[in-house]
Tab-separated table of C-alpha atoms and ligand atoms in Angstrom:
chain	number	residue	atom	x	y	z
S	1	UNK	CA	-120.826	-94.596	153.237
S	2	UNK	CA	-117.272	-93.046	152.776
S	3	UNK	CA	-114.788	-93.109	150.014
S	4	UNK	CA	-111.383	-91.444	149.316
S	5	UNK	CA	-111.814	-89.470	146.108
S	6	UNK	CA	-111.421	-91.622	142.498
S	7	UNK	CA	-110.195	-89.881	139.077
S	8	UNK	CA	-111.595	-92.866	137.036
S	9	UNK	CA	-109.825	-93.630	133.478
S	10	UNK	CA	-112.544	-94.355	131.662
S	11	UNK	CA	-115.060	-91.886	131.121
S	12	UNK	CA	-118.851	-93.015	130.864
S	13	UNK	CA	-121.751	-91.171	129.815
S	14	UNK	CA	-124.536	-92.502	131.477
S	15	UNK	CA	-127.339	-92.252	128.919
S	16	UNK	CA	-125.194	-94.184	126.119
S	17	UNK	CA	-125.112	-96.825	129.014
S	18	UNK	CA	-128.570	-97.069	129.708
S	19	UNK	CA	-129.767	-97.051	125.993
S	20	UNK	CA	-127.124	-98.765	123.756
S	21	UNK	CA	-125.512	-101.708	126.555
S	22	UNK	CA	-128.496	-103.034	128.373
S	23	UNK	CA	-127.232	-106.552	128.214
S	24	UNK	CA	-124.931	-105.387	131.064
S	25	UNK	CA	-127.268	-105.592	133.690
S	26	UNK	CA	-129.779	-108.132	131.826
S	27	UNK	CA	-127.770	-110.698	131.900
S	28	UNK	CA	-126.940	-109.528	135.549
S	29	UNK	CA	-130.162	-111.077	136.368
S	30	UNK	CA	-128.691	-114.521	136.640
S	31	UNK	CA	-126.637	-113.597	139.327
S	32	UNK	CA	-129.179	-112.611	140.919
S	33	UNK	CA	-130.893	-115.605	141.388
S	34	UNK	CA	-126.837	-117.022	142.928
S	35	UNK	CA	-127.115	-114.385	145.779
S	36	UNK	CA	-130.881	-115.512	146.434
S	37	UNK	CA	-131.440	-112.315	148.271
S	38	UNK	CA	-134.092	-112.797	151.649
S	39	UNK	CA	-136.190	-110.203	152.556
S	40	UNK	CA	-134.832	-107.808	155.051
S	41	UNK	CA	-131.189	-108.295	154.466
S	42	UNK	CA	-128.705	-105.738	154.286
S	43	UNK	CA	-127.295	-106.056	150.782
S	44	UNK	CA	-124.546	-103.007	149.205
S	45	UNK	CA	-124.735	-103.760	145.342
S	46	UNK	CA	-120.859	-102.697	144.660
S	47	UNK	CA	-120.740	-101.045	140.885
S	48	UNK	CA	-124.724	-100.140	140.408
S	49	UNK	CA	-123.858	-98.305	137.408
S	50	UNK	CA	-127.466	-96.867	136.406
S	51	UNK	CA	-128.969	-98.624	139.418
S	52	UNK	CA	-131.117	-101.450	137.429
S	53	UNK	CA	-129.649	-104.595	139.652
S	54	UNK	CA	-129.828	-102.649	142.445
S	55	UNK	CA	-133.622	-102.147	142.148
S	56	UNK	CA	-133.942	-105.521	141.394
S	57	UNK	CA	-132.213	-106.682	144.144
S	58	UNK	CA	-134.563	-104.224	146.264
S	59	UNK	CA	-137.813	-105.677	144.826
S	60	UNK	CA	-137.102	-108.895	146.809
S	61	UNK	CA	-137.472	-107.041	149.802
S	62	UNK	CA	-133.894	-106.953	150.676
S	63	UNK	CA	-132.219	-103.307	152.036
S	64	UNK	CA	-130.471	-102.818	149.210
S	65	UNK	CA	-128.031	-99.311	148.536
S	66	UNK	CA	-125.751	-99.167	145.576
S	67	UNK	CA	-122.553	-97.390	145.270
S	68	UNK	CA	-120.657	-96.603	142.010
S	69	UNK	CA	-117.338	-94.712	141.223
S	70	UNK	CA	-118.348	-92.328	138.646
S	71	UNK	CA	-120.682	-89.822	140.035
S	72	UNK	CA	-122.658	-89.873	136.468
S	73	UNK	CA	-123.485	-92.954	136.730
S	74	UNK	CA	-124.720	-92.222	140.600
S	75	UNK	CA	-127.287	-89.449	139.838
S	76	UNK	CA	-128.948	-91.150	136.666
S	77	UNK	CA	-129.471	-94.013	139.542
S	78	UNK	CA	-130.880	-92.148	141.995
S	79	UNK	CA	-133.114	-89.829	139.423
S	80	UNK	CA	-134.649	-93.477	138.252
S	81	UNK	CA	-135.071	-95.084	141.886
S	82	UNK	CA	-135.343	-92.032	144.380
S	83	UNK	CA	-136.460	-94.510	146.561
S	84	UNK	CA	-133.088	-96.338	146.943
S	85	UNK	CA	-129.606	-95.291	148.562
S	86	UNK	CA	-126.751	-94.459	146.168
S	87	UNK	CA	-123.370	-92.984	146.445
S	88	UNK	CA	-120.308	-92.451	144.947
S	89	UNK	CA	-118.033	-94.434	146.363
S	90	UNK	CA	-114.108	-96.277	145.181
S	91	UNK	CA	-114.580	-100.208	145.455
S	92	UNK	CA	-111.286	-99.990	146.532
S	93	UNK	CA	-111.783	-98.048	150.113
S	94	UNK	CA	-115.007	-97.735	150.127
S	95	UNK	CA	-116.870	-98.155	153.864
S	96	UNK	CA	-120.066	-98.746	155.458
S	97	UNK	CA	-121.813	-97.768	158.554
S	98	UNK	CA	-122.864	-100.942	159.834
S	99	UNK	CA	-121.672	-104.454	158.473
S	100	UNK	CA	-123.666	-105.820	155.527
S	101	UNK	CA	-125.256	-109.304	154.993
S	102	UNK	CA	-124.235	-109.481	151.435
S	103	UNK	CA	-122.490	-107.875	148.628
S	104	UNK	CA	-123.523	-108.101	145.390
S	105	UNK	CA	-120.678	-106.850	142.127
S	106	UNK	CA	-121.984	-107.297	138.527
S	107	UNK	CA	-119.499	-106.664	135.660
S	108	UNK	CA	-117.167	-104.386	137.549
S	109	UNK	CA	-114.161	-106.082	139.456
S	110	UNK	CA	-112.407	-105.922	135.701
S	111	UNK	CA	-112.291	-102.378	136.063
S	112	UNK	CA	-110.433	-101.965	139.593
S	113	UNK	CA	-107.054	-101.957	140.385
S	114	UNK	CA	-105.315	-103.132	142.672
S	115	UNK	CA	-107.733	-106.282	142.862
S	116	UNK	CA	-106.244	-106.753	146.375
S	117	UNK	CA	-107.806	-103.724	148.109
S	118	UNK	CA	-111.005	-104.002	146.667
S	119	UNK	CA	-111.219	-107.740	148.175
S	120	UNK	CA	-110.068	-106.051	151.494
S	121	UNK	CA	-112.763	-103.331	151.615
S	122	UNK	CA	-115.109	-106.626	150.482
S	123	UNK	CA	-114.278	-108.430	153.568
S	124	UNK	CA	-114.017	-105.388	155.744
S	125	UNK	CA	-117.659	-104.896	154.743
S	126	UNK	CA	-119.632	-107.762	155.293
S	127	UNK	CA	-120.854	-109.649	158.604
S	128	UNK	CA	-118.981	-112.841	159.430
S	129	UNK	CA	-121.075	-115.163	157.398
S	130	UNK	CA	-122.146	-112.674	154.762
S	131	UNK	CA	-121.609	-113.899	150.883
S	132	UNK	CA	-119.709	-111.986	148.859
S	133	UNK	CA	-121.299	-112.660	144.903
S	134	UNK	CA	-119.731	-111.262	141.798
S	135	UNK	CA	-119.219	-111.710	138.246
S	136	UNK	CA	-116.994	-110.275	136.164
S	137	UNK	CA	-114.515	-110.656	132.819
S	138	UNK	CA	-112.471	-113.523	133.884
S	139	UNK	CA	-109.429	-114.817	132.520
S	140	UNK	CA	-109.329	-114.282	128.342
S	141	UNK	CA	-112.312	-112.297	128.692
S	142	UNK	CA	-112.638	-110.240	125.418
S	143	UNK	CA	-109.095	-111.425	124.035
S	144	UNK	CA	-109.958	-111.127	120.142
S	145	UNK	CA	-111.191	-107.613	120.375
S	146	UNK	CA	-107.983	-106.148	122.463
S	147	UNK	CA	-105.427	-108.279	120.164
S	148	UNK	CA	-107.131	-107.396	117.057
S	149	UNK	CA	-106.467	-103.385	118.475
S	150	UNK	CA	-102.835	-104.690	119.598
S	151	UNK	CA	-102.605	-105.937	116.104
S	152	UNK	CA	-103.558	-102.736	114.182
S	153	UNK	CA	-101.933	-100.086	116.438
S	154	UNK	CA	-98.892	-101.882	116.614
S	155	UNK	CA	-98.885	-102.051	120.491
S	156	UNK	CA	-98.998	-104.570	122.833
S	157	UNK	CA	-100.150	-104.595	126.601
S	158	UNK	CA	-102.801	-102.029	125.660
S	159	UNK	CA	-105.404	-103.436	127.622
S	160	UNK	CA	-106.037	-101.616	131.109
S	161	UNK	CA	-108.683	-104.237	132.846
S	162	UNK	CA	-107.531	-107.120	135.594
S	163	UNK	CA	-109.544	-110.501	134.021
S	164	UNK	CA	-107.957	-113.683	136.403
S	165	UNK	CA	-108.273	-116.977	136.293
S	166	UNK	CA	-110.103	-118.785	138.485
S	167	UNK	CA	-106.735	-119.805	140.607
S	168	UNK	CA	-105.613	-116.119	141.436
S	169	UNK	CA	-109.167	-114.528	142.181
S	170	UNK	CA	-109.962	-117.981	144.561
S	171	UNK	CA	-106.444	-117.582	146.445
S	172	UNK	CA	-107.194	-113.652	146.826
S	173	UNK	CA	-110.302	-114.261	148.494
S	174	UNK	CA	-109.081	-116.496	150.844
S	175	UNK	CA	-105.936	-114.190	151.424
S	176	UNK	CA	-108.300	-112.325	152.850
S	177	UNK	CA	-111.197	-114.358	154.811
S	178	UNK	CA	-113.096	-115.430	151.976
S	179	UNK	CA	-114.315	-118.734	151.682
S	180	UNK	CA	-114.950	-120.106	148.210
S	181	UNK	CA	-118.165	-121.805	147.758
S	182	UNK	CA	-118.965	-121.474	144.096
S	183	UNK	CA	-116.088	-120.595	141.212
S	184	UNK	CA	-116.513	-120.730	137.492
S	185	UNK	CA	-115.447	-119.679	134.227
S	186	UNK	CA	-117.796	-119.416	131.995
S	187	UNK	CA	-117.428	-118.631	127.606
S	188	UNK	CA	-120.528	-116.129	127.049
S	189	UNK	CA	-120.628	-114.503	123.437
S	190	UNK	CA	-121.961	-111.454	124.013
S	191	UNK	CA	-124.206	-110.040	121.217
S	192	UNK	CA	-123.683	-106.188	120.748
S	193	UNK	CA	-126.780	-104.128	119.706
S	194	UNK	CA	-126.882	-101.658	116.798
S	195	UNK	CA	-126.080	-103.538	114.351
S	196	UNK	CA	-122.979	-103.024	111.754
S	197	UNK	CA	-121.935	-100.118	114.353
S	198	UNK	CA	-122.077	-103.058	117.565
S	199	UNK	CA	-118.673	-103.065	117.933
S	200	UNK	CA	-117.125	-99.878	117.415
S	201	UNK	CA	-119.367	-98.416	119.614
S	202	UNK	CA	-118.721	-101.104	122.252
S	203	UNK	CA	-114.839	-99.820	121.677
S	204	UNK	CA	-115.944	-96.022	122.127
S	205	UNK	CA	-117.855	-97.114	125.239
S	206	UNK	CA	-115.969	-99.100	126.766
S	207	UNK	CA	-112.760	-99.563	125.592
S	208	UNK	CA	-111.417	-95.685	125.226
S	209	UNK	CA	-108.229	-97.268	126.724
S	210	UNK	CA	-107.578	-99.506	124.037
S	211	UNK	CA	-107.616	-96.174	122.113
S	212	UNK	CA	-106.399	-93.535	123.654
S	213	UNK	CA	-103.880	-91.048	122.107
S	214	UNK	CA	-105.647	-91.367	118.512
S	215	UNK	CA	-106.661	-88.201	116.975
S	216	UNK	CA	-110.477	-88.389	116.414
S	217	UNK	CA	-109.290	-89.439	112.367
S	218	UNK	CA	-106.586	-91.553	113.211
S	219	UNK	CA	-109.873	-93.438	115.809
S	220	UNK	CA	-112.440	-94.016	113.270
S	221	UNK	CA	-109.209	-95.422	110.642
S	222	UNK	CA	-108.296	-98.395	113.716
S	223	UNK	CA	-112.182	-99.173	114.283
S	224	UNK	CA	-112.356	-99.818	110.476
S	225	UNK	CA	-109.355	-101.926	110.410
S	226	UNK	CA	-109.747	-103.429	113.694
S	227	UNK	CA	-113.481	-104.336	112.584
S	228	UNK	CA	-112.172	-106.092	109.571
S	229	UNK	CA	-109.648	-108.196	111.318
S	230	UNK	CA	-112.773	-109.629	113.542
S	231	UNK	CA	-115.353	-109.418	110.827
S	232	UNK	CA	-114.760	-112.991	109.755
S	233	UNK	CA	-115.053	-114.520	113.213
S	234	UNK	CA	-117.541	-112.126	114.804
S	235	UNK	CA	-120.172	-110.341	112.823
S	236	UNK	CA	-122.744	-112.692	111.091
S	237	UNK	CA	-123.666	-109.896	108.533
S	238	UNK	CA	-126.247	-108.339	111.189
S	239	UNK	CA	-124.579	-108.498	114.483
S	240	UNK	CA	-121.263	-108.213	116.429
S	241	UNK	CA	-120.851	-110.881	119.001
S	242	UNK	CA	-118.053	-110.002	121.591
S	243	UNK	CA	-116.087	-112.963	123.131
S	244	UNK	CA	-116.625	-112.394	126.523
S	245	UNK	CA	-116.042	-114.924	129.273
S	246	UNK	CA	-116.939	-114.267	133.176
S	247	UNK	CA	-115.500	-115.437	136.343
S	248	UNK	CA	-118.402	-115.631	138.425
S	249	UNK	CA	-117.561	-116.149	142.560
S	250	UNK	CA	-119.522	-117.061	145.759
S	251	UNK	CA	-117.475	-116.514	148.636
S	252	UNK	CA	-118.390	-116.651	152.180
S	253	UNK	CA	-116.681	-114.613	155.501
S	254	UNK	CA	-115.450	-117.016	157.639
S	255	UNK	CA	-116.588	-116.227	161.176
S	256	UNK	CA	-112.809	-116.464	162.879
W	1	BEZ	C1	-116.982	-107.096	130.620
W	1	BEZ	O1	-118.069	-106.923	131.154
W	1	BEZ	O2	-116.451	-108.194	130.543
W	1	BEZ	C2	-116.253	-105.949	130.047
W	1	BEZ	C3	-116.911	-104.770	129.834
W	1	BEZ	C4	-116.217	-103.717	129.330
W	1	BEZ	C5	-114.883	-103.823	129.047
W	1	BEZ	C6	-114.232	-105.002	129.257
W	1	BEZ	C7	-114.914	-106.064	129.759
């Protein structure tokens, strides 16, 4: 597995990941069951993060190796599952030794830009006839929490991730060799754990973007106001719920 080097944005600390956001690769599990993975095929789970799916995925009996931008993430993946293949790797060059059967891409795509080359290393991965399955923040994916920041900072255009609609990912993929089999856009309220804190720490985890340039006082003054603007419409007096929705794909390499 090669890969051009990647300064990623967003910084993650892989520990907050694995203990505070579970629900990331939990309700990865569903996806799961799309790919309907077969023992003893070659599957490259593209964004592992802390490697969860990807062990999954290798408990079917599939091949299964996992690659992840943010090296971090990587070696609390390959601590947990020494068994497994991880590396770090860019979605958007990475490459593999031998062609794979599938690839496998669970709340990720949002985070890479340009969509367009990470579609091309996609298809330049997989065997003619291999299914490429993802799921990821589609089109007005998390909308409330990034205007409700827009709103309180003042700023628009703040928000650095790539959610499409169903239209523009569909016609990417088959700009490229991909044949659509299975499309949808699906609403998914998200509940955040730890409570009252659920959504500013979601914020600090996720979206450091959405805040960057804020002194560390100037930070905790926009996650109180921004968590009053959505308090009415998204915490039930015990729990956050973030408005997520995902674009989950099937797409198939055409063999010509
Ligand atoms: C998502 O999974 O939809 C998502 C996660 C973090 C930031 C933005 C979107």
């Amino acid at each position: 597995m090669t890969s051009e080097t990647l300064q990623p944005q967003q910084s993650w600390d892989a520990d907050r990941y694995q203990s505070q956001h579970s629900f990331v690769w939990q309700y990865g599990a569903a996806l799961i069951d799309l790919l309907n993975p077969q023992p003893g095929e070659h599957i490259l789970d593209l964004g592992c993060g802390t490697g969860q799916l990807t062990n999954t995925l290798a408990e079917t009996g599939a091949t299964v190796s996992g690659i992840d931008a943010n090296a971090n993430m990587i070696n609390a993946a390959q601590r947990q599952y020494p068994q497994l293949s991880f590396a770090v790797a860019d979605a958007c060059n990475f490459q593999v030794d031998y062609p794979v059967d599938s690839i496998f891409s669970n709340a990720v795509l949002h985070w890479v830009k340009p969509p367009e080359r990470a579609v091309q290393a996609v298809a330049r991965a997989l065997n003619p006839g291999g299914k490429f399955v993802a799921e990821f923040g589609g089109k007005g994916n998390v909308q409330k929490i990034v205007g409700a920041v827009e709103t309180v900072r003042q700023q628009g255009n703040l928000s650095p991730w790539y959610f499409p609609s169903i239209s523009e990912y569909a016609q990417l993929l088959e700009r490229h060799g991909l044949e659509v089999t299975f499309v949808a856009l699906i609403d998914r309220p998200t509940p955040l754990d730890d409570g009252d804190r659920g959504l500013a720490n979601w914020l600090k985890m996720f979206g450091s973007q959405l805040l960057a340039g804020l002194s560390p006082n100037d930070t905790e003054t926009v996650l109180r106001r921004v968590e009053a603007h959505l308090r009415p419409q998204m915490y039930d007096g015990h729990q956050w719920t973030a408005d997520y929705r995902r674009l989950r794909v099937v797409a198939v390499k055409q063999t010509h």
